[in-house]
GROMACS .gro file of C-alpha atoms in nm:
model
  313
    1MET     CA    1   1.746 -15.013 -11.313
    2SER     CA    2   1.671 -14.671 -11.465
    3ARG     CA    3   1.851 -14.762 -11.786
    4GLY     CA    4   1.674 -15.097 -11.803
    5GLN     CA    5   1.333 -14.935 -11.765
    6LEU     CA    6   1.421 -14.677 -12.030
    7ARG     CA    7   1.523 -14.948 -12.277
    8ARG     CA    8   1.194 -15.132 -12.227
    9MET     CA    9   0.995 -14.809 -12.261
   10ALA     CA   10   1.189 -14.735 -12.579
   11GLN     CA   11   1.074 -15.070 -12.716
   12LEU     CA   12   0.714 -14.986 -12.629
   13ALA     CA   13   0.756 -14.661 -12.825
   14ARG     CA   14   0.890 -14.857 -13.123
   15ASP     CA   15   0.591 -15.091 -13.098
   16GLU     CA   16   0.369 -14.782 -13.127
   17GLY     CA   17   0.543 -14.681 -13.450
   18PHE     CA   18   0.793 -14.424 -13.322
   19HIS     CA   19   1.156 -14.404 -13.428
   20VAL     CA   20   1.381 -14.418 -13.124
   21ARG     CA   21   1.744 -14.311 -13.118
   22TRP     CA   22   1.938 -14.426 -12.811
   23GLN     CA   23   2.229 -14.201 -12.713
   24GLU     CA   24   2.473 -14.307 -12.439
   25ALA     CA   25   2.598 -14.003 -12.249
   26ARG     CA   26   2.759 -14.219 -11.978
   27GLY     CA   27   2.945 -14.457 -12.209
   28GLY     CA   28   3.298 -14.385 -12.089
   29ARG     CA   29   3.554 -14.116 -12.163
   30GLY     CA   30   3.443 -13.875 -12.432
   31ALA     CA   31   3.084 -14.004 -12.439
   32LEU     CA   32   2.933 -13.686 -12.297
   33VAL     CA   33   3.113 -13.456 -12.542
   34ARG     CA   34   3.024 -13.687 -12.832
   35THR     CA   35   2.658 -13.692 -12.724
   36LEU     CA   36   2.640 -13.313 -12.700
   37ARG     CA   37   2.805 -13.274 -13.039
   38GLU     CA   38   2.574 -13.522 -13.213
   39LEU     CA   39   2.249 -13.404 -13.056
   40ALA     CA   40   2.300 -13.027 -13.075
   41PRO     CA   41   2.221 -12.992 -13.451
   42LEU     CA   42   1.910 -13.209 -13.419
   43LEU     CA   43   1.783 -13.013 -13.122
   44ARG     CA   44   1.847 -12.676 -13.286
   45ALA     CA   45   1.638 -12.786 -13.585
   46ALA     CA   46   1.353 -12.935 -13.382
   47ASP     CA   47   1.017 -12.759 -13.371
   48ARG     CA   48   0.940 -12.904 -13.027
   49VAL     CA   49   1.176 -13.046 -12.765
   50ILE     CA   50   1.047 -13.269 -12.486
   51VAL     CA   51   1.262 -13.317 -12.175
   52GLY     CA   52   1.209 -13.548 -11.881
   53ASP     CA   53   1.407 -13.431 -11.581
   54PRO     CA   54   1.486 -13.057 -11.575
   55PHE     CA   55   1.714 -13.113 -11.274
   56SER     CA   56   1.937 -13.352 -11.472
   57ARG     CA   57   2.285 -13.213 -11.537
   58TYR     CA   58   2.279 -13.382 -11.879
   59VAL     CA   59   1.954 -13.209 -11.973
   60GLN     CA   60   2.088 -12.879 -11.844
   61LEU     CA   61   2.408 -12.915 -12.048
   62LEU     CA   62   2.203 -12.980 -12.362
   63LEU     CA   63   1.990 -12.674 -12.295
   64THR     CA   64   2.301 -12.454 -12.298
   65LEU     CA   65   2.354 -12.546 -12.665
   66PHE     CA   66   2.021 -12.431 -12.807
   67GLY     CA   67   1.714 -12.224 -12.730
   68PRO     CA   68   1.403 -12.436 -12.799
   69ARG     CA   69   1.106 -12.267 -12.964
   70ARG     CA   70   0.852 -12.501 -12.804
   71LEU     CA   71   0.951 -12.688 -12.490
   72THR     CA   72   0.756 -12.953 -12.304
   73VAL     CA   73   0.863 -13.084 -11.963
   74VAL     CA   74   0.710 -13.428 -11.918
   75ASP     CA   75   0.797 -13.576 -11.583
   76ASP     CA   76   0.545 -13.730 -11.347
   77GLY     CA   77   0.802 -13.754 -11.069
   78THR     CA   78   0.748 -13.547 -10.758
   79ALA     CA   79   1.034 -13.326 -10.876
   80THR     CA   80   0.785 -13.174 -11.121
   81MET     CA   81   0.609 -13.002 -10.832
   82GLU     CA   82   0.934 -12.848 -10.712
   83PHE     CA   83   1.039 -12.751 -11.064
   84ALA     CA   84   0.716 -12.560 -11.123
   85ALA     CA   85   0.746 -12.381 -10.790
   86GLN     CA   86   1.111 -12.287 -10.843
   87LEU     CA   87   1.044 -12.170 -11.198
   88ALA     CA   88   0.760 -11.950 -11.074
   89ARG     CA   89   0.980 -11.798 -10.802
   90GLY     CA   90   1.278 -11.750 -11.033
   91GLU     CA   91   1.498 -11.966 -10.813
   92ARG     CA   92   1.788 -12.188 -10.915
   93LEU     CA   93   1.694 -12.548 -10.981
   94VAL     CA   94   1.775 -12.763 -10.676
   95ARG     CA   95   1.619 -13.100 -10.596
   96TRP     CA   96   1.396 -13.087 -10.291
   97HIS     CA   97   1.603 -13.326 -10.077
   98ARG     CA   98   1.934 -13.142 -10.131
   99ARG     CA   99   2.063 -12.913  -9.858
  100GLY     CA  100   2.117 -12.545  -9.923
  101SER     CA  101   2.498 -12.536  -9.921
  102ARG     CA  102   2.681 -12.567 -10.251
  103GLY     CA  103   2.979 -12.796 -10.298
  104PRO     CA  104   3.266 -12.746 -10.544
  105ARG     CA  105   3.082 -12.936 -10.820
  106GLU     CA  106   2.770 -12.723 -10.781
  107LEU     CA  107   2.975 -12.403 -10.794
  108VAL     CA  108   3.146 -12.513 -11.116
  109LEU     CA  109   2.814 -12.604 -11.277
  110ALA     CA  110   2.628 -12.299 -11.145
  111PRO     CA  111   2.655 -12.106 -11.478
  112VAL     CA  112   2.519 -12.412 -11.663
  113SER     CA  113   2.223 -12.441 -11.426
  114ALA     CA  114   2.153 -12.069 -11.448
  115LEU     CA  115   2.143 -12.072 -11.829
  116ALA     CA  116   1.934 -12.391 -11.833
  117ARG     CA  117   1.681 -12.231 -11.599
  118ARG     CA  118   1.648 -11.937 -11.838
  119ARG     CA  119   1.601 -12.179 -12.130
  120LEU     CA  120   1.327 -12.356 -11.934
  121ALA     CA  121   1.136 -12.033 -11.882
  122PRO     CA  122   0.881 -11.900 -12.132
  123THR     CA  123   0.961 -11.592 -12.342
  124ARG     CA  124   0.797 -11.415 -12.635
  125ARG     CA  125   0.978 -11.657 -12.866
  126ARG     CA  126   0.947 -11.972 -12.655
  127SER     CA  127   0.640 -12.153 -12.524
  128VAL     CA  128   0.677 -12.384 -12.224
  129GLU     CA  129   0.437 -12.664 -12.136
  130ILE     CA  130   0.436 -12.895 -11.832
  131PHE     CA  131   0.272 -13.230 -11.904
  132THR     CA  132   0.196 -13.398 -11.570
  133SER     CA  133  -0.056 -13.579 -11.356
  134LEU     CA  134   0.063 -13.394 -11.047
  135PRO     CA  135  -0.112 -13.092 -10.895
  136VAL     CA  136   0.107 -12.800 -11.002
  137GLU     CA  137   0.030 -12.432 -11.037
  138PRO     CA  138   0.132 -12.308 -11.383
  139PRO     CA  139   0.427 -12.068 -11.353
  140PRO     CA  140   0.355 -11.735 -11.526
  141GLY     CA  141   0.348 -11.782 -11.904
  142THR     CA  142   0.348 -12.163 -11.896
  143THR     CA  143   0.078 -12.415 -11.979
  144VAL     CA  144   0.000 -12.722 -11.769
  145THR     CA  145  -0.151 -13.014 -11.962
  146PRO     CA  146  -0.302 -13.292 -11.746
  147HIS     CA  147  -0.163 -13.641 -11.796
  148THR     CA  148  -0.465 -13.868 -11.752
  149PHE     CA  149  -0.292 -14.201 -11.833
  150ALA     CA  150  -0.550 -14.261 -12.106
  151TRP     CA  151  -0.296 -14.440 -12.327
  152THR     CA  152  -0.184 -14.666 -12.041
  153ARG     CA  153  -0.543 -14.767 -11.962
  154ALA     CA  154  -0.622 -14.830 -12.329
  155ARG     CA  155  -0.299 -15.021 -12.395
  156PHE     CA  156  -0.287 -15.249 -12.088
  157GLY     CA  157  -0.526 -15.436 -11.864
  158PRO     CA  158  -0.751 -15.436 -11.685
  159PRO     CA  159  -0.534 -15.631 -11.440
  160ARG     CA  160  -0.612 -15.942 -11.245
  161LEU     CA  161  -0.641 -15.854 -10.875
  162THR     CA  162  -0.486 -16.062 -10.598
  163ARG     CA  163  -0.648 -16.101 -10.257
  164GLY     CA  164  -0.366 -15.938 -10.064
  165ALA     CA  165  -0.194 -15.601 -10.067
  166ASP     CA  166   0.123 -15.473 -10.231
  167LEU     CA  167   0.370 -15.223 -10.088
  168VAL     CA  168   0.551 -14.963 -10.298
  169GLY     CA  169   0.904 -14.876 -10.191
  170THR     CA  170   1.083 -14.544 -10.190
  171SER     CA  171   1.442 -14.425 -10.216
  172LEU     CA  172   1.412 -14.187  -9.918
  173VAL     CA  173   1.678 -14.385  -9.732
  174GLU     CA  174   1.918 -14.363 -10.027
  175THR     CA  175   1.866 -13.986 -10.058
  176GLY     CA  176   1.953 -13.942  -9.690
  177VAL     CA  177   1.606 -13.832  -9.576
  178VAL     CA  178   1.476 -14.130  -9.376
  179ASP     CA  179   1.659 -14.348  -9.123
  180ALA     CA  180   1.715 -14.701  -9.254
  181ASP     CA  181   1.614 -14.879  -8.929
  182ARG     CA  182   1.292 -14.680  -8.895
  183TYR     CA  183   1.207 -14.741  -9.260
  184THR     CA  184   1.255 -15.117  -9.237
  185LYS     CA  185   1.042 -15.131  -8.921
  186ALA     CA  186   0.768 -14.926  -9.090
  187VAL     CA  187   0.768 -15.159  -9.391
  188ALA     CA  188   0.737 -15.463  -9.162
  189ASP     CA  189   0.446 -15.308  -8.972
  190LEU     CA  190   0.266 -15.203  -9.290
  191ALA     CA  191   0.306 -15.551  -9.436
  192HIS     CA  192   0.163 -15.706  -9.119
  193ALA     CA  193  -0.127 -15.459  -9.096
  194HIS     CA  194  -0.238 -15.504  -9.457
  195GLY     CA  195  -0.141 -15.863  -9.528
  196ALA     CA  196   0.107 -15.759  -9.795
  197THR     CA  197   0.324 -16.018  -9.965
  198ARG     CA  198   0.513 -15.815 -10.227
  199TYR     CA  199   0.734 -15.507 -10.214
  200PHE     CA  200   0.775 -15.315 -10.541
  201ALA     CA  201   1.119 -15.157 -10.518
  202HIS     CA  202   1.202 -14.810 -10.643
  203ARG     CA  203   1.467 -14.824 -10.914
  204ARG     CA  204   1.716 -14.635 -10.692
  205GLU     CA  205   1.683 -14.857 -10.385
  206SER     CA  206   2.005 -15.031 -10.289
  207THR     CA  207   2.047 -15.407 -10.309
  208GLU     CA  208   2.167 -15.416  -9.946
  209LYS     CA  209   1.854 -15.244  -9.814
  210LEU     CA  210   1.623 -15.463 -10.020
  211HIS     CA  211   1.799 -15.776  -9.897
  212ARG     CA  212   1.748 -15.661  -9.539
  213ILE     CA  213   1.378 -15.595  -9.602
  214ALA     CA  214   1.334 -15.939  -9.755
  215VAL     CA  215   1.506 -16.113  -9.463
  216GLU     CA  216   1.336 -15.917  -9.184
  217THR     CA  217   0.985 -15.897  -9.330
  218GLY     CA  218   0.951 -16.202  -9.553
  219LEU     CA  219   0.822 -15.984  -9.837
  220GLU     CA  220   0.890 -16.082 -10.196
  221ILE     CA  221   1.103 -15.809 -10.352
  222VAL     CA  222   0.995 -15.715 -10.704
  223ARG     CA  223   1.225 -15.507 -10.925
  224PRO     CA  224   0.985 -15.368 -11.188
  225GLU     CA  225   1.117 -15.379 -11.545
  226LEU     CA  226   0.874 -15.103 -11.645
  227PRO     CA  227   0.726 -14.804 -11.460
  228LEU     CA  228   0.493 -14.918 -11.185
  229GLU     CA  229   0.189 -14.766 -11.355
  230VAL     CA  230   0.239 -15.004 -11.649
  231ILE     CA  231   0.325 -15.299 -11.424
  232ALA     CA  232   0.012 -15.242 -11.214
  233ARG     CA  233  -0.207 -15.203 -11.520
  234ARG     CA  234  -0.078 -15.527 -11.669
  235GLY     CA  235  -0.124 -15.707 -11.335
  236PRO     CA  236  -0.155 -15.901 -11.127
  237ILE     CA  237  -0.179 -15.635 -10.857
  238GLY     CA  238  -0.309 -15.634 -10.501
  239ARG     CA  239  -0.654 -15.504 -10.418
  240THR     CA  240  -0.478 -15.252 -10.192
  241VAL     CA  241  -0.156 -15.073 -10.283
  242VAL     CA  242   0.022 -14.895  -9.996
  243SER     CA  243   0.291 -14.640 -10.069
  244PHE     CA  244   0.501 -14.386  -9.886
  245PRO     CA  245   0.479 -14.027 -10.020
  246SER     CA  246   0.582 -14.055 -10.384
  247THR     CA  247   0.462 -14.006 -10.737
  248VAL     CA  248   0.247 -14.320 -10.737
  249VAL     CA  249  -0.008 -14.178 -10.492
  250HIS     CA  250  -0.096 -13.939 -10.776
  251THR     CA  251  -0.046 -14.163 -11.079
  252LEU     CA  252  -0.177 -14.506 -10.973
  253PRO     CA  253  -0.535 -14.388 -10.910
  254LEU     CA  254  -0.539 -14.263 -11.270
  255ALA     CA  255  -0.373 -14.570 -11.421
  256LEU     CA  256  -0.596 -14.807 -11.221
  257GLU     CA  257  -0.918 -14.612 -11.262
  258GLY     CA  258  -1.221 -14.841 -11.268
  259THR     CA  259  -1.033 -15.152 -11.150
  260GLY     CA  260  -1.140 -15.144 -10.785
  261VAL     CA  261  -0.783 -15.116 -10.654
  262LYS     CA  262  -0.755 -14.902 -10.340
  263VAL     CA  263  -0.444 -14.684 -10.308
  264ALA     CA  264  -0.323 -14.565  -9.967
  265VAL     CA  265  -0.038 -14.334  -9.867
  266CYS     CA  266   0.150 -14.376  -9.540
  267GLU     CA  267   0.276 -14.041  -9.416
  268ILE     CA  268   0.635 -14.012  -9.299
  269ALA     CA  269   0.645 -13.977  -8.922
  270PRO     CA  270   0.878 -13.699  -8.799
  271GLU     CA  271   1.082 -13.945  -8.593
  272TRP     CA  272   1.171 -14.145  -8.906
  273LEU     CA  273   1.361 -13.849  -9.052
  274ARG     CA  274   1.734 -13.814  -9.013
  275GLU     CA  275   1.859 -13.529  -8.797
  276ASN     CA  276   2.012 -13.330  -9.083
  277VAL     CA  277   1.697 -13.323  -9.297
  278SER     CA  278   1.607 -12.967  -9.395
  279PRO     CA  279   1.269 -12.806  -9.313
  280ARG     CA  280   1.220 -12.774  -9.690
  281ALA     CA  281   1.239 -13.151  -9.734
  282ARG     CA  282   0.999 -13.208  -9.443
  283GLY     CA  283   0.747 -12.971  -9.591
  284PHE     CA  284   0.781 -13.120  -9.938
  285LEU     CA  285   0.709 -13.474  -9.817
  286ALA     CA  286   0.402 -13.354  -9.629
  287GLY     CA  287   0.285 -13.177  -9.943
  288VAL     CA  288   0.320 -13.488 -10.161
  289ALA     CA  289   0.100 -13.689  -9.924
  290GLY     CA  290  -0.142 -13.405  -9.859
  291THR     CA  291  -0.210 -13.334 -10.227
  292ALA     CA  292  -0.275 -13.697 -10.326
  293ALA     CA  293  -0.599 -13.770 -10.507
  294LEU     CA  294  -0.918 -13.756 -10.301
  295GLU     CA  295  -0.977 -14.129 -10.346
  296VAL     CA  296  -0.638 -14.211 -10.189
  297ASP     CA  297  -0.662 -14.320  -9.823
  298ARG     CA  298  -0.429 -14.150  -9.577
  299LEU     CA  299  -0.253 -14.369  -9.324
  300THR     CA  300  -0.139 -14.172  -9.022
  301THR     CA  301   0.115 -14.295  -8.769
  302ARG     CA  302   0.026 -14.242  -8.407
  303ALA     CA  303   0.315 -14.409  -8.229
  304THR     CA  304   0.692 -14.412  -8.209
  305PRO     CA  305   0.942 -14.530  -8.305
  306ALA     CA  306   0.755 -14.685  -8.598
  307VAL     CA  307   0.407 -14.784  -8.705
  308GLU     CA  308   0.235 -14.956  -8.414
  309ARG     CA  309  -0.111 -14.840  -8.510
  310LEU     CA  310  -0.244 -14.729  -8.847
  311GLU     CA  311  -0.555 -14.522  -8.899
  312PHE     CA  312  -0.730 -14.439  -9.223
  313GLY     CA  313  -0.785 -14.067  -9.260
   0.00000   0.00000   0.00000
């Protein structure tokens, strides 16, 4: 799903007049080495380099080959918040849902991650910019440029609004944070409470889980071919969009500004979390929901084991 969305976004870039070069780093044996070899000269000569996911091992490997003069991190995923915080504290780059212990793979790649972190930090010879719609504190020496979704609003829509609500899925089950049974029950209760008919799946959600949700809730499962901000702007979209803590509670209010769509975030109840979830992950999820835009409604759960009553905060 990620690759499919990237290909469609690449076509949108071509439609806007940009030249796009597609490089397959996962194309079988030797593909990674070939990609690094072909891209290194281009990156060394570039005046500005823009990267998406600073936690990506592929991005980190590329950063070991050159020291960019001007670097922009453009990633409106929630990982941006953690990246900015870790960069400011001088910590190694670890995704928020990962546990603290290092496995053999992490130990082997530790020197790569350490060098990449240094290449992502500003110096006298390197400027670093974070382009995001998320609320992040600029690490010392960096610049944060707000992403307002102005191009998305100008390029698409306004959307046609349906009478019902839409739910936005999350991959918290797949990342080992939320219990699958609790999640499915919460989705069913949210759909019932808001009259939702569609479930927009996250690109990393498993087919098995989505099938279960469809069978047990009756929701139509939608696999977006483009990022949800573009899909929502093109429409049709529900008058209410309900999401669990994720990027969209920050981005959708910007993309759908002036359309009358109400965005709501359903907080993750403590009893939904799996037993081995770290305190860091718990705090991060609470922070994503708590820092959502002021116009986003907060749905709080007041019952166990799932959502039996929802209240707007």
